Short mmCIF file of C-alpha atoms and ligand atoms in Angstrom, two decimals:
data_model
loop_
_atom_site.label_atom_id
_atom_site.label_comp_id
_atom_site.label_asym_id
_atom_site.label_seq_id
_atom_site.Cartn_x
_atom_site.Cartn_y
_atom_site.Cartn_z
CA UNK W 170 0.00 0.00 0.00
CA UNK W 171 1.21 3.50 -0.89
CA UNK W 172 2.66 5.55 2.01
CA UNK W 173 -0.27 7.78 2.97
CA UNK W 174 1.82 10.48 4.70
CA UNK W 175 2.32 13.63 2.63
CA UNK W 176 4.68 16.58 2.86
CA UNK W 177 3.06 20.01 2.98
CA UNK W 178 3.96 20.55 -0.69
CA UNK W 179 2.39 17.20 -1.67
CA UNK W 180 -0.77 18.04 0.30
CA UNK W 181 -1.05 21.42 -1.46
CA UNK W 182 -0.52 19.77 -4.85
CA UNK W 183 -3.06 17.05 -3.98
CA UNK W 184 -5.79 19.57 -3.19
CA UNK W 185 -4.93 21.59 -6.31
CA UNK W 186 -5.32 18.37 -8.34
CA UNK W 187 -8.81 17.76 -6.92
CA UNK W 188 -7.81 15.04 -4.45
CA UNK W 189 -8.97 14.52 -0.87
CA UNK W 190 -6.32 14.91 1.85
CA UNK W 191 -6.71 14.49 5.62
CA UNK W 192 -5.45 17.66 7.31
CA UNK W 193 -4.78 18.58 10.94
CA UNK W 194 -6.66 21.37 12.70
CA UNK W 195 -6.60 22.46 16.33
CA UNK W 196 -9.98 20.73 16.85
CA UNK W 197 -10.02 17.43 14.93
CA UNK W 198 -8.56 16.19 11.63
CA UNK W 199 -10.51 17.22 8.54
CA UNK W 200 -11.06 15.49 5.20
CA UNK W 201 -10.12 18.34 2.90
CA UNK W 202 -10.73 19.15 -0.75
CA UNK W 203 -11.06 22.21 -3.02
CA UNK W 204 -14.40 23.76 -1.97
CA UNK W 205 -14.92 25.23 -5.44
CA UNK W 206 -14.68 21.90 -7.29
CA UNK W 207 -17.79 19.69 -7.41
CA UNK W 208 -15.84 16.55 -8.27
CA UNK W 209 -13.39 17.05 -5.41
CA UNK W 210 -16.15 17.75 -2.86
CA UNK W 211 -18.11 14.72 -4.10
CA UNK W 212 -15.09 12.57 -3.23
CA UNK W 213 -15.30 13.74 0.42
CA UNK W 214 -18.92 12.54 0.64
CA UNK W 215 -17.94 9.22 -0.93
CA UNK W 216 -15.02 8.64 1.46
CA UNK W 217 -17.17 9.40 4.50
CA UNK W 218 -20.36 7.72 3.25
CA UNK W 219 -21.95 11.00 4.28
CA UNK W 220 -25.53 11.78 3.28
CA UNK W 221 -25.57 14.55 0.64
CA UNK W 222 -28.03 16.63 2.69
CA UNK W 223 -25.38 17.22 5.36
CA UNK W 224 -23.38 20.39 4.51
CA UNK W 225 -19.63 20.84 4.96
CA UNK W 226 -17.67 23.53 6.80
CA UNK W 227 -15.49 25.60 4.47
CA UNK W 228 -12.07 26.66 5.79
CA UNK W 229 -10.52 29.96 4.79
CA UNK W 230 -7.06 31.51 5.11
CA UNK W 231 -8.48 34.87 6.27
CA UNK W 232 -11.66 36.78 7.00
CA UNK W 233 -10.93 38.95 3.96
CA UNK W 234 -11.03 35.81 1.80
CA UNK W 235 -14.24 34.59 3.44
CA UNK W 236 -15.88 37.97 2.76
CA UNK W 237 -15.79 37.22 -0.97
CA UNK W 238 -18.18 34.34 -0.33
CA UNK W 239 -20.39 35.14 2.69
CA UNK W 240 -22.06 38.16 4.35
CA UNK W 241 -20.90 39.20 7.84
CA UNK W 242 -23.36 41.03 10.11
CA UNK W 243 -21.72 43.44 12.60
CA UNK W 244 -22.06 40.74 15.28
CA UNK W 245 -20.52 38.08 13.03
CA UNK W 246 -17.68 40.50 12.32
CA UNK W 247 -17.12 41.00 16.04
CA UNK W 248 -17.10 37.25 16.74
CA UNK W 249 -14.71 36.58 13.88
CA UNK W 250 -12.33 39.27 15.10
CA UNK W 251 -12.38 37.86 18.60
CA UNK W 252 -12.22 34.11 17.94
CA UNK W 253 -10.56 33.52 14.53
CA UNK W 254 -8.34 31.72 13.90
CA UNK W 255 -9.90 29.26 16.31
CA UNK W 256 -12.55 26.66 17.10
CA UNK W 257 -15.64 28.67 16.09
CA UNK W 258 -17.68 27.97 12.95
CA UNK W 259 -20.03 30.73 11.85
CA UNK W 260 -23.01 29.87 9.66
CA UNK W 261 -23.46 32.90 7.41
CA UNK W 262 -25.61 33.87 4.40
CA UNK W 263 -23.89 33.08 1.13
CA UNK W 264 -23.39 35.80 -1.45
CA UNK W 265 -24.93 35.33 -4.89
CA UNK W 266 -22.96 33.01 -7.21
CA UNK W 267 -20.04 32.71 -4.78
CA UNK W 268 -18.24 29.97 -6.72
CA UNK W 269 -18.44 27.46 -3.87
CA UNK W 270 -19.61 23.98 -4.89
CA UNK W 271 -23.31 23.58 -4.09
CA UNK W 272 -22.38 20.26 -2.52
CA UNK W 273 -20.71 22.15 0.36
CA UNK W 274 -23.89 23.98 1.34
CA UNK W 275 -26.10 20.94 0.56
CA UNK W 276 -28.71 23.21 -1.01
CA UNK W 277 -28.90 25.69 1.91
CA UNK W 278 -28.49 29.45 1.36
CA UNK W 279 -25.94 29.58 4.19
CA UNK W 280 -22.39 28.36 4.54
CA UNK W 281 -20.51 27.16 7.63
CA UNK W 282 -17.13 28.94 7.65
CA UNK W 283 -14.11 28.94 9.88
CA UNK W 284 -10.43 29.80 10.02
CA UNK W 285 -8.54 26.95 11.69
CA UNK W 286 -5.69 27.52 14.11
CA UNK W 287 -3.00 25.03 13.13
CA UNK W 288 0.35 26.13 11.69
CA UNK W 289 0.54 23.43 8.96
CA UNK W 290 -3.01 23.92 7.77
CA UNK W 291 -2.63 27.69 7.84
CA UNK W 292 0.41 27.29 5.53
CA UNK W 293 -1.63 25.00 3.31
CA UNK W 294 -4.50 27.49 3.09
CA UNK W 295 -2.07 30.37 2.45
CA UNK W 296 -0.58 28.50 -0.49
CA UNK W 297 -3.97 27.78 -2.08
CA UNK W 298 -6.12 30.28 -3.98
CA UNK W 299 -9.29 28.38 -3.09
CA UNK W 300 -10.97 27.67 0.28
CA UNK W 301 -11.07 24.11 1.53
CA UNK W 302 -14.15 22.08 2.46
CA UNK W 303 -13.41 19.78 5.37
CA UNK W 304 -15.73 17.69 7.52
CA UNK W 305 -14.19 15.71 10.36
CA UNK W 306 -11.94 12.93 9.04
CA UNK W 307 -14.02 9.94 10.14
CA UNK W 308 -16.57 7.71 8.46
CA UNK W 309 -20.06 9.22 8.90
CA UNK W 310 -21.51 8.85 12.41
CA UNK W 311 -18.30 7.37 13.89
CA UNK W 312 -15.69 8.79 16.27
CA UNK W 313 -13.80 11.89 15.13
CA UNK W 314 -10.05 11.60 14.59
CA UNK W 315 -7.59 13.63 16.67
CA UNK W 316 -4.38 12.06 15.32
CA UNK W 317 -3.09 10.68 12.04
CA UNK W 318 -3.33 7.19 13.56
CA UNK W 319 -7.07 7.71 14.29
CA UNK W 320 -7.59 8.78 10.66
CA UNK W 321 -5.89 5.62 9.37
CA UNK W 322 -7.87 3.44 11.78
CA UNK W 323 -11.16 5.04 10.72
CA UNK W 324 -10.69 4.48 7.01
CA UNK W 325 -8.75 1.20 7.15
CA UNK W 326 -8.23 -0.70 4.84
CA UNK W 327 -8.62 2.22 2.42
CA UNK W 328 -5.49 4.28 1.94
CA UNK W 329 -6.04 8.00 2.51
CA UNK W 330 -3.35 10.64 2.01
CA UNK W 331 -2.64 12.35 5.34
CA UNK W 332 -0.84 15.55 6.27
CA UNK W 333 0.35 14.61 9.77
CA UNK W 334 0.31 17.60 12.12
CA UNK W 335 0.52 15.65 15.39
CA UNK W 336 -2.26 15.31 17.96
CA UNK W 337 -4.97 18.01 17.86
CA UNK W 338 -4.55 20.52 20.69
CA UNK W 339 -8.27 20.98 21.42
CA UNK W 340 -9.44 17.48 20.49
CA UNK W 341 -13.11 18.42 20.07
CA UNK W 342 -14.92 19.86 17.05
CA UNK W 343 -15.55 23.59 16.66
CA UNK W 344 -18.52 25.29 18.26
CA UNK W 345 -21.09 26.13 15.55
CA UNK W 346 -23.08 29.34 15.79
CA UNK W 347 -25.77 30.26 13.28
CA UNK W 348 -25.03 33.95 12.72
CA UNK W 349 -27.33 34.13 9.69
CA UNK W 350 -30.18 34.74 12.15
CA UNK W 351 -30.54 37.52 14.68
CA UNK W 352 -29.75 36.91 17.48
CA UNK W 353 -27.25 34.14 16.59
CA UNK W 354 -28.16 30.60 17.72
CA UNK W 355 -26.00 27.80 18.98
CA UNK W 356 -26.13 24.79 16.62
CA UNK W 357 -23.38 22.64 18.11
CA UNK W 358 -21.50 23.03 21.39
CA UNK W 359 -17.78 22.52 20.84
CA UNK W 360 -14.24 23.44 21.75
CA UNK W 361 -15.07 27.10 22.32
CA UNK W 362 -17.14 27.11 25.50
CA UNK W 363 -20.64 28.60 25.50
CA UNK W 364 -19.72 30.80 28.48
CA UNK W 365 -16.84 32.42 26.57
CA UNK W 366 -19.07 33.01 23.52
CA UNK W 367 -21.66 34.67 25.75
CA UNK W 368 -19.15 37.22 27.00
CA UNK W 369 -19.04 38.64 23.46
CA UNK W 370 -22.70 38.08 22.54
CA UNK W 371 -23.85 39.63 25.83
CA UNK W 372 -26.97 37.44 26.04
CA UNK W 373 -27.48 33.83 27.17
CA UNK W 374 -27.50 31.18 24.45
CA UNK W 375 -30.12 28.45 24.53
CA UNK W 376 -28.44 25.33 25.91
CA UNK W 377 -30.90 22.74 24.65
CA UNK W 378 -29.05 22.75 21.31
CA UNK W 379 -30.83 21.00 18.47
CA UNK W 380 -34.20 19.37 18.59
CA UNK W 381 -33.11 15.93 17.35
CA UNK W 382 -36.50 15.50 15.66
CA UNK W 383 -35.93 18.55 13.46
CA UNK W 384 -32.24 19.45 13.56
CA UNK W 385 -31.29 22.98 12.49
CA UNK W 386 -27.85 21.66 11.70
CA UNK W 387 -28.44 18.82 9.26
CA UNK W 388 -25.52 16.91 10.73
CA UNK W 389 -26.97 16.76 14.21
CA UNK W 390 -28.24 13.30 13.58
CA UNK W 391 -29.49 11.42 16.57
CA UNK W 392 -26.76 8.79 16.57
CA UNK W 393 -23.34 10.27 16.02
CA UNK W 394 -19.78 10.05 17.33
CA UNK W 395 -20.48 6.38 17.97
CA UNK W 396 -17.81 3.90 19.02
CA UNK W 397 -18.28 0.36 17.71
CA UNK W 398 -19.25 -0.85 21.22
CA UNK W 399 -22.36 0.10 23.22
CA UNK W 400 -21.75 3.16 25.40
CA UNK W 401 -23.38 4.28 28.66
CA UNK W 402 -22.83 7.71 30.19
CA UNK W 403 -23.10 9.10 33.75
CA UNK W 404 -21.99 5.74 35.19
CA UNK W 405 -20.71 5.50 38.76
CA UNK W 406 -20.72 1.69 39.00
CA UNK W 407 -19.57 0.07 35.75
CA UNK W 408 -20.33 -3.59 34.97
CA UNK W 409 -17.28 -5.89 35.16
CA UNK W 410 -17.36 -6.51 31.39
CA UNK W 411 -17.25 -2.78 30.58
CA UNK W 412 -14.28 -0.55 29.87
CA UNK W 413 -14.62 2.29 32.34
CA UNK W 414 -13.70 5.84 31.31
CA UNK W 415 -13.21 8.05 34.35
CA UNK W 416 -12.87 11.78 34.89
CA UNK W 417 -10.27 11.91 37.65
CA UNK W 418 -8.24 9.01 39.09
CA UNK W 419 -8.57 5.52 37.60
CA UNK W 420 -10.36 2.89 39.69
CA UNK W 421 -7.75 0.30 40.57
CA UNK W 422 -10.50 -2.22 41.41
CA UNK W 423 -11.83 -2.15 37.81
CA UNK W 424 -9.80 -4.23 35.33
CA UNK W 425 -10.18 -2.04 32.27
CA UNK W 426 -10.10 1.61 33.25
CA UNK W 427 -8.87 4.71 31.39
CA UNK W 428 -9.00 8.32 32.57
CA UNK W 429 -9.91 11.36 30.47
CA UNK W 430 -7.97 13.50 32.93
CA UNK W 431 -6.37 12.19 36.11
CA UNK W 432 -6.68 15.62 37.72
CA UNK W 433 -10.29 16.22 36.62
CA UNK W 434 -9.36 19.00 34.18
CA UNK W 435 -12.08 19.54 31.55
CA UNK W 436 -9.76 21.03 28.92
CA UNK W 437 -7.47 18.01 29.22
CA UNK W 438 -10.52 15.72 29.07
CA UNK W 439 -11.62 17.38 25.81
CA UNK W 440 -8.16 16.98 24.30
CA UNK W 441 -8.04 13.26 25.16
CA UNK W 442 -11.77 12.51 24.58
CA UNK W 443 -11.71 10.94 21.10
CA UNK W 444 -8.27 9.35 21.64
CA UNK W 445 -9.57 7.58 24.76
CA UNK W 446 -12.77 6.47 22.98
CA UNK W 447 -10.70 5.10 20.08
CA UNK W 448 -8.56 3.25 22.62
CA UNK W 449 -11.66 1.88 24.36
CA UNK W 450 -12.86 0.49 21.02
CA UNK W 451 -9.74 -1.67 20.81
CA UNK W 452 -9.46 -2.76 24.48
CA UNK W 453 -11.00 -6.07 25.55
CA UNK W 454 -14.46 -5.45 27.01
CA UNK W 455 -18.01 -5.66 25.71
CA UNK W 456 -19.14 -2.10 26.34
CA UNK W 457 -17.97 1.34 27.40
CA UNK W 458 -19.14 3.14 30.54
CA UNK W 459 -18.29 6.80 31.06
CA UNK W 460 -18.24 8.54 34.44
CA UNK W 461 -20.35 11.73 34.91
CA UNK W 462 -18.76 14.87 33.43
CA UNK W 463 -19.59 18.34 34.77
CA UNK W 464 -22.15 20.23 32.68
CA UNK W 465 -20.06 23.39 32.40
CA UNK W 466 -17.47 24.90 30.04
CA UNK W 467 -16.41 22.40 27.43
CA UNK W 468 -18.23 19.73 29.50
CA UNK W 469 -21.47 20.70 27.68
CA UNK W 470 -19.88 19.71 24.39
CA UNK W 471 -18.49 16.46 25.82
CA UNK W 472 -21.90 15.49 27.25
CA UNK W 473 -23.54 16.37 23.93
CA UNK W 474 -21.18 13.93 22.14
CA UNK W 475 -21.84 11.24 24.78
CA UNK W 476 -25.63 11.58 24.51
CA UNK W 477 -25.41 10.98 20.75
CA UNK W 478 -22.81 8.22 21.10
CA UNK W 479 -24.99 6.38 23.61
CA UNK W 480 -28.10 6.24 21.39
CA UNK W 481 -28.72 2.60 20.47
O1 TXA D 502 -13.88 21.41 14.18
C1 TXA D 502 -14.58 21.23 13.19
O2 TXA D 502 -15.61 21.88 12.98
C2 TXA D 502 -14.12 20.17 12.17
C3 TXA D 502 -12.80 20.61 11.55
C4 TXA D 502 -12.29 19.67 10.52
O3 TXA D 502 -12.94 21.91 11.04
N1 TXA D 502 -15.13 19.93 11.19
C5 TXA D 502 -16.30 19.31 11.47
O4 TXA D 502 -17.09 19.11 10.35
O5 TXA D 502 -16.63 18.95 12.58
P1 TXA D 502 -18.33 18.09 10.37
O6 TXA D 502 -18.76 18.03 8.94
O7 TXA D 502 -17.97 16.81 11.00
O8 TXA D 502 -19.42 18.85 11.19
C6 TXA D 502 -19.93 20.05 10.69
C7 TXA D 502 -21.32 20.25 11.13
C8 TXA D 502 -22.32 19.26 10.54
O9 TXA D 502 -23.17 18.84 11.60
C9 TXA D 502 -23.11 20.09 9.53
O10 TXA D 502 -24.44 19.68 9.43
C10 TXA D 502 -22.99 21.49 10.12
O11 TXA D 502 -21.71 21.54 10.65
N2 TXA D 502 -23.12 22.54 9.09
C11 TXA D 502 -22.26 22.80 8.09
N3 TXA D 502 -22.74 23.79 7.32
C12 TXA D 502 -23.91 24.18 7.87
C13 TXA D 502 -24.90 25.16 7.53
N4 TXA D 502 -24.77 25.93 6.47
N5 TXA D 502 -25.99 25.27 8.33
C14 TXA D 502 -26.14 24.48 9.42
N6 TXA D 502 -25.25 23.54 9.78
C15 TXA D 502 -24.15 23.38 9.02
MG1 MG D 503 -18.14 15.21 12.14
#
């Protein structure tokens, strides 16, 4: 099998040639392709087995570049200034005939945009004249990838070219805010905590996220982020056959036990979240039990992922 690891130059050339390349971001790895090329974007959907109604986030090198494609309200402008580059995706109205593949927006009149904060990917975007569409680099509905090894595991035995940028610093997807409506609405909790967003918005965001019956974000499908073993959350007493994921010290009495953060640090737990779930998939044990996580800061986003992962 061909070596899937690319140099930065090879990754740039790959995207220019209409190929799909896995790229690192500060949140999770993305499956990237030229956002202006239908054929290239179609390949992303095929790799992920992603339903075509689920739109993709488009990644830009700068706000100036994004402004050619989407409209920024004064509030969106303020948020972008404060949080970009970084783990915030803004859903914004698309300009007329913006040149973005319709597959990215999946027929909506809005586009999810963000500027990622990762040195390699920033160099990649700087070298390209086009923005890059990139959903998380995992097969649809499965665990996100926060390292090159996770990407390979997810798509095995397919070979996928990867730009290896090391483990993702944040480890959790971006927070998505619909800023095409006034006031902006939270669509997905993520690496940027709701509390920090609220300090700029100056009003409380609704915490009950999407109604799973009628999701505002087409990707907020009921079952998502699912490991290939049954998962239970908020567990204080795991069954002996389960792999127990703790928040704080490991339980020496339980045979298979992994901690998200030995010191009970939520930021650390977010960074290790998908890595630990990937590990739990491969450990012996028939199910996964996760200890309660505080419903604050990035804990909202972690609990949101666990609720979806635990749906049978
Ligand atoms: O951190 C992240 O956001 C990563 C990295 C690679 O940037 N990307 C990511 O993409 O998580 P994905 O495709 O796994 O999740 C994007 C979510 C989906 O649920 C999709 O439905 C939603 O964003 N989305 C994208 N465009 C949208 C739009 N115009 N309106 C509403 N939701 C949108
Ligand atoms: Mg995803």
